[in-house]
Short mmCIF file of C-alpha atoms in Angstrom, two decimals:
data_model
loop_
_atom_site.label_atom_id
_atom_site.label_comp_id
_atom_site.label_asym_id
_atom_site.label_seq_id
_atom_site.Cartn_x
_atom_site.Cartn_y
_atom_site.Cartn_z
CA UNK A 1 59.30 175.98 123.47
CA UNK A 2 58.58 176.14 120.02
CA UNK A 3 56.44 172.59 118.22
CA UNK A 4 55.70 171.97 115.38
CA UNK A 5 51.68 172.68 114.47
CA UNK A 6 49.54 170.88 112.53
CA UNK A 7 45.37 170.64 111.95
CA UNK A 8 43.45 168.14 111.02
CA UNK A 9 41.43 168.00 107.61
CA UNK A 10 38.11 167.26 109.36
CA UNK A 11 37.05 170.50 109.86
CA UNK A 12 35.85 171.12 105.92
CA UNK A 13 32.54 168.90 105.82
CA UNK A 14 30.36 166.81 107.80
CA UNK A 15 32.20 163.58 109.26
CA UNK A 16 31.05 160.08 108.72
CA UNK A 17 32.03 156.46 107.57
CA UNK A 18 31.46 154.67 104.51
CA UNK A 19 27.82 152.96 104.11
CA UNK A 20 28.91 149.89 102.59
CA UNK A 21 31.04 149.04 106.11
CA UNK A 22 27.81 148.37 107.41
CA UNK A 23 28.02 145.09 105.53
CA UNK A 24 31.89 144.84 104.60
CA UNK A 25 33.92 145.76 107.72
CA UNK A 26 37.38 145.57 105.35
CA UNK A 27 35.58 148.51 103.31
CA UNK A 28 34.63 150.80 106.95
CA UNK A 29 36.80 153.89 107.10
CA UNK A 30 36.24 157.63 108.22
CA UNK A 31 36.00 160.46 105.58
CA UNK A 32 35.36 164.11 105.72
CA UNK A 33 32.55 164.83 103.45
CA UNK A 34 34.27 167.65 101.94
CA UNK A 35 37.44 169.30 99.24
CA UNK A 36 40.43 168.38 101.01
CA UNK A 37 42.53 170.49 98.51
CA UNK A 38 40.44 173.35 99.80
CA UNK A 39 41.44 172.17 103.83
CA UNK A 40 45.13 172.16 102.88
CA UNK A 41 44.84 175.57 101.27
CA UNK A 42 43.25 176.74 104.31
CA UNK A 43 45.38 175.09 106.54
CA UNK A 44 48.51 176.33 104.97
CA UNK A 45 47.16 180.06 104.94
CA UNK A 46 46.37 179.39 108.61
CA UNK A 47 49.98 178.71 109.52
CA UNK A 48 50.32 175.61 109.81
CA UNK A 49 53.04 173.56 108.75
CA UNK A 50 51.48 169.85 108.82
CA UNK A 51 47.77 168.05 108.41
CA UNK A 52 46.18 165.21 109.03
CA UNK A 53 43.75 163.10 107.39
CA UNK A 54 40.82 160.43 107.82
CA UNK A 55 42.12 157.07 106.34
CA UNK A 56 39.09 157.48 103.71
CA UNK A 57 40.18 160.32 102.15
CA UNK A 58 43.34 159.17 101.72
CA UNK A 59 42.79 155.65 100.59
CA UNK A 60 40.09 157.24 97.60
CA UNK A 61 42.90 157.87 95.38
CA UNK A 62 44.79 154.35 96.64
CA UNK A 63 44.77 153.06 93.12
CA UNK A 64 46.35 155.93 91.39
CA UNK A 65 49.35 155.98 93.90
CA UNK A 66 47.74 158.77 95.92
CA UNK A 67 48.13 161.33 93.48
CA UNK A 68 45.52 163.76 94.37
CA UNK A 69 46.94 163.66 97.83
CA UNK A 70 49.81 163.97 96.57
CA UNK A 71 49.46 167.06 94.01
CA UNK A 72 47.68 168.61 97.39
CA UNK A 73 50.71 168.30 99.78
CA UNK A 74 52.85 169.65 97.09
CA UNK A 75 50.87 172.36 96.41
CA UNK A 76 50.60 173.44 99.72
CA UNK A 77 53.98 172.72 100.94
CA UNK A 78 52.49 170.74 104.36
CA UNK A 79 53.85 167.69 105.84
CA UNK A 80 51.67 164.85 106.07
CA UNK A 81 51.78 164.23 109.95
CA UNK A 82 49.15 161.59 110.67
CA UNK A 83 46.08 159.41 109.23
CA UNK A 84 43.88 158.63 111.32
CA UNK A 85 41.78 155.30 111.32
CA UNK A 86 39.84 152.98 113.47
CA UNK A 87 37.75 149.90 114.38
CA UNK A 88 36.14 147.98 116.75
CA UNK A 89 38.76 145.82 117.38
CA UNK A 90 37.22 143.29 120.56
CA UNK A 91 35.57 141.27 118.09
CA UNK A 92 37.66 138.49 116.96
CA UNK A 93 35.77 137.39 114.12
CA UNK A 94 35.97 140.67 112.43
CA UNK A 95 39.22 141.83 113.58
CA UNK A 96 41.54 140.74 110.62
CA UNK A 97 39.28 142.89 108.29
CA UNK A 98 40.14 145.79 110.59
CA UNK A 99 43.64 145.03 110.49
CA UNK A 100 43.69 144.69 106.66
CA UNK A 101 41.87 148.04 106.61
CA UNK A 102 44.39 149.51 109.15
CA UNK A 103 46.82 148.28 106.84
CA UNK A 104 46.24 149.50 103.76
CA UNK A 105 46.32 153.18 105.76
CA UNK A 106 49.62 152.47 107.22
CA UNK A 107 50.69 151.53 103.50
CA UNK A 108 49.11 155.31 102.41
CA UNK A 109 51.00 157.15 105.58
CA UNK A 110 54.42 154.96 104.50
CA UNK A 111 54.10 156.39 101.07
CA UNK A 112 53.37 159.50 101.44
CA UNK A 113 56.16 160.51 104.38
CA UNK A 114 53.96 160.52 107.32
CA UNK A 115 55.15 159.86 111.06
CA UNK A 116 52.13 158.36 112.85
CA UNK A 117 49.44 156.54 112.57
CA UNK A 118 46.52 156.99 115.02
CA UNK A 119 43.88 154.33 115.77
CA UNK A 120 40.91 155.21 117.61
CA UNK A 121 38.10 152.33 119.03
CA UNK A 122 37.43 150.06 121.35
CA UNK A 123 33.73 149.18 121.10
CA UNK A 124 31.07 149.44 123.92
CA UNK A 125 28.86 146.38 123.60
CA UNK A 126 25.06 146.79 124.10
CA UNK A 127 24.95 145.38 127.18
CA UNK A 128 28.09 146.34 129.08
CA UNK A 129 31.86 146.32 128.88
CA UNK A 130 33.47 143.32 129.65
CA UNK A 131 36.70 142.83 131.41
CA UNK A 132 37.98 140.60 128.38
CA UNK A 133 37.31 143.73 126.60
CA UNK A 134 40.39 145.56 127.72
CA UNK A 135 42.70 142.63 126.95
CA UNK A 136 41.14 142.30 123.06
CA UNK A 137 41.87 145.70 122.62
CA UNK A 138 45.40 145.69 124.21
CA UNK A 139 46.55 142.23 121.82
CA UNK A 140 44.65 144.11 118.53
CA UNK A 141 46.25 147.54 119.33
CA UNK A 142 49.98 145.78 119.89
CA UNK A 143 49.24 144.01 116.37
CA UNK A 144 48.65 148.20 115.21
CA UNK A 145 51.80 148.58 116.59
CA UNK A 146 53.72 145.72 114.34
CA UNK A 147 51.94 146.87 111.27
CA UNK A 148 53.09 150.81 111.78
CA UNK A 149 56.51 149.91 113.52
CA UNK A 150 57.07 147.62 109.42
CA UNK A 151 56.56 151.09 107.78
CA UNK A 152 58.70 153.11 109.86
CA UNK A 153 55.59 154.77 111.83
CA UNK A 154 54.97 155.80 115.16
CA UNK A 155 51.74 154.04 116.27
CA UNK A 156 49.06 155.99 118.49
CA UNK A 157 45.86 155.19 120.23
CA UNK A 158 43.34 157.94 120.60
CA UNK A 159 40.86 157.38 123.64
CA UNK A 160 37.88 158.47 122.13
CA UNK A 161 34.00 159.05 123.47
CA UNK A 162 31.76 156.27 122.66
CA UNK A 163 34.20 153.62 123.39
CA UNK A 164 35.75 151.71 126.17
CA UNK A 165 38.19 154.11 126.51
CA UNK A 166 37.07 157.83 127.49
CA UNK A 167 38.19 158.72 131.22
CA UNK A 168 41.44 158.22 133.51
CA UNK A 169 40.75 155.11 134.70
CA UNK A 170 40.08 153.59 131.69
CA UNK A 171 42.69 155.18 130.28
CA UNK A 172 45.45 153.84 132.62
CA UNK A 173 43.66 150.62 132.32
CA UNK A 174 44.41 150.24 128.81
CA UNK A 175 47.83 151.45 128.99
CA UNK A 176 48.65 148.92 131.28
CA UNK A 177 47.78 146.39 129.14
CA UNK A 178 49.59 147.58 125.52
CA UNK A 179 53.20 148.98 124.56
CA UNK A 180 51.38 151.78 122.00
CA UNK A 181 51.50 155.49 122.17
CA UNK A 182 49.02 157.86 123.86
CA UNK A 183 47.39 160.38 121.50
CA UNK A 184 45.75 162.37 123.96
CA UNK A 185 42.56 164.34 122.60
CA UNK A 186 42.16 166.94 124.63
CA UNK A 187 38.27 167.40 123.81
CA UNK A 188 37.23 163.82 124.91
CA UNK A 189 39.21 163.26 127.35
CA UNK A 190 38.04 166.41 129.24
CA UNK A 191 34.07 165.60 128.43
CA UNK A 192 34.82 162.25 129.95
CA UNK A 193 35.65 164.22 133.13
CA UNK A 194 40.11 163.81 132.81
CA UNK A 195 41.68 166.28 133.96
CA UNK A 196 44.09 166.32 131.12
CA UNK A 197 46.75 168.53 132.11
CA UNK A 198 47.41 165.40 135.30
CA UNK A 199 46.95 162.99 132.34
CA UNK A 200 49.49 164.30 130.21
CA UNK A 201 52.21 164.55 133.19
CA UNK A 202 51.08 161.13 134.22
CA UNK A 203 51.19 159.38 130.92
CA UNK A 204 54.19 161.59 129.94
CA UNK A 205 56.54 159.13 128.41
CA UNK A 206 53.88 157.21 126.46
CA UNK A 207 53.22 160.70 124.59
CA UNK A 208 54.45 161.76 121.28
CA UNK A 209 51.63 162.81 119.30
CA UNK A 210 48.83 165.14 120.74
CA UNK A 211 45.29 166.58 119.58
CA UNK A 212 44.40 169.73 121.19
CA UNK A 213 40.41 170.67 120.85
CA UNK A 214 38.06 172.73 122.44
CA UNK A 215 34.96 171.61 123.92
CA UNK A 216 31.66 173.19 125.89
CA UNK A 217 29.90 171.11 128.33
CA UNK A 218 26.55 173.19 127.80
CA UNK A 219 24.95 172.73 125.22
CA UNK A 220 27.57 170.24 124.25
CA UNK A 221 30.00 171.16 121.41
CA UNK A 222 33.59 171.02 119.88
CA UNK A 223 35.35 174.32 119.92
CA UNK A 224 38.50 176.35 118.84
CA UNK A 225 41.49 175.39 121.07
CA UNK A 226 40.99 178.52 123.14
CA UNK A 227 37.05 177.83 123.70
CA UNK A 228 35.00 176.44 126.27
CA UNK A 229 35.37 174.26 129.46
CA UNK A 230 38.62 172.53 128.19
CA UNK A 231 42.02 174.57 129.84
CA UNK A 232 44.34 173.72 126.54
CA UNK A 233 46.34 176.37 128.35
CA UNK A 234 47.32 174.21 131.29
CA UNK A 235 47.44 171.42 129.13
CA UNK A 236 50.24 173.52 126.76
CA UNK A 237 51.71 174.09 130.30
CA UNK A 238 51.81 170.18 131.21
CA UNK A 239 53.71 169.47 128.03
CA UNK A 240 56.18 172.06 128.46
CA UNK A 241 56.92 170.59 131.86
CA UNK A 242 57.34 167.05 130.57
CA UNK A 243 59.81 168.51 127.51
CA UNK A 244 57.61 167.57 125.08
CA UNK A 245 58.64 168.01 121.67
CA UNK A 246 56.88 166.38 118.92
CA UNK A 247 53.73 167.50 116.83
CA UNK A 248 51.27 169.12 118.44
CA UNK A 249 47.56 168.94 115.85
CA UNK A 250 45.16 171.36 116.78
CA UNK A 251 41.94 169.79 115.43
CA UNK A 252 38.35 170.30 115.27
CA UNK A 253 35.05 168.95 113.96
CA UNK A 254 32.96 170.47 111.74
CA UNK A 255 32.78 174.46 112.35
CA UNK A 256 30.89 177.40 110.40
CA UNK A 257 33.98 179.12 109.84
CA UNK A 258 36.90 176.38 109.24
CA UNK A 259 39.62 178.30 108.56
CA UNK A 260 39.19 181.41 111.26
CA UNK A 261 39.03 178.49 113.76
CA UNK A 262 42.30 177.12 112.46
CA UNK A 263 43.86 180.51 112.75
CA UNK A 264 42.36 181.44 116.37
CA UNK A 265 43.93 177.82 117.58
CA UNK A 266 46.86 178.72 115.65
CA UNK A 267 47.44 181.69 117.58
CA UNK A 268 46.30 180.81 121.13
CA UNK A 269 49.06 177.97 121.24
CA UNK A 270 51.63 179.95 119.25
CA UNK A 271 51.41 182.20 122.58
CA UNK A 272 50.57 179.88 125.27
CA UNK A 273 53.51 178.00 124.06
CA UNK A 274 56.18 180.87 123.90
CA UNK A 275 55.12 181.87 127.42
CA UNK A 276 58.12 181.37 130.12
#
């Protein structure tokens, strides 16, 4: 089985959000504090054939048709596979600002050839999740799903810790309730106590778009692909047994060494995946 690799931008700088969403939820997006031309390079030197980006650092150079983003794909010769963006999106007061926001990235992933865009969120209230929660979610990611389907792009969701959505049973709860694909993240959805190998072969047909990461339960950390308390390898297995055959973005959060990460996740599922 041979996939096509990709890995995320986020590695190059410390991740955050714009300030001003604090008070202007249309202007809340994720960015990596860091030189994305410098990611690519590294990225492309790693091996890898694709990236993806936060919305933010996409949507900086919006109003000059994306031409830094642009000038770096062409430089580097990657595929843009992915942006990824986010939101709340239980609160109906605030949830056509997401939307516009979630918008204007789809418009960005449309223009510049990507395939998917991924949508992480689902917000845990202050004092408890709500069952209404689950069905606000659902309607607001199917309405991610007409706005990505309009540009041609394959809509994920991306159960993510922090939100309503972290282990199995939330996760089948949610797909239950909306038509849009399943991003796993291998990371978060093994700290949330998945066994994500069982996930993938369970969830198998909502699946084409995955995140592998590392991750340590003690002291807690992202890691490499081949790192930690996460077995990516049995995961690799699970999608080789469900004929799985789509991108496959190794990714990780911010790391000392960026680029020998990339290349020691580059490797590990280059060989887990050419095993028989």
């Amino acid at each position: 089985m041979t996939w096509k690799l990709a890995y995320h931008a986020n590695c190059w700088g410390p991740l955050g959000g714009d300030a001003v969403g604090v008070t202007s939820v249309t202007r809340l997006a994720y960015r990596t504090f860091g030189d994305m031309a410098r990611a690519a390079r590294d990225i492309a030197a790693a091996g890898y054939d694709g990236i993806e980006f936060f919305d933010g650092n996409v949507l900086d150079g919006a109003g000059d048709d994306y031409a830094t983003i642009r000038r770096i794909l062409a430089e580097t010769k990657l595929a843009l596979v992915a942006l990824y963006s986010g939101g709340n999106l239980i609160f109906p007061d605030i949830l056509p600002e997401e939307l516009a926001r979630i918008t204007k990235a789809a418009d960005a992933a449309q223009a510049l050839g990507a395939e998917h865009l991924v949508v992480g969120g689902g917000a845990r209230r202050f004092d408890g999740t709500r069952p209404a929660d689950y069905d606000a979610l659902a309607s607001a990611l199917d309405k991610v799903v007409t706005i990505a389907e309009a540009r041609g792009l394959r809509a994920q969701y991306h159960p993510h810790l922090s939100t309503i959505v972290e282990n199995p049973d939330e996760v089948r709860t949610i797909f239950e309730k909306t038509g849009i694909g399943f991003c796993p993240d291998t990371a978060h959805l093994a700290a949330a106590g998945g066994d994500v190998a069982a996930m993938v072969r369970e969830h198998a047909s909502r699946i084409s778009y995955v995140h592998l990461k590392g991750w340590q339960r003690e002291p807690f950390a992202f890691t490499p692909v081949d790192v930690g308390d996460c077995d990516n390898g049995a995961v690799i297995r699970a999608l080789k047994d469900i004929g799985y055959a789509g991108w496959v973005c190794n990714e990780l959060d911010s790391w000392p060494d960026p680029i020998g990460a990339a290349r020691e996740s580059h490797a590990f599922v280059t060989s887990e995946a050419a095993r028989g």
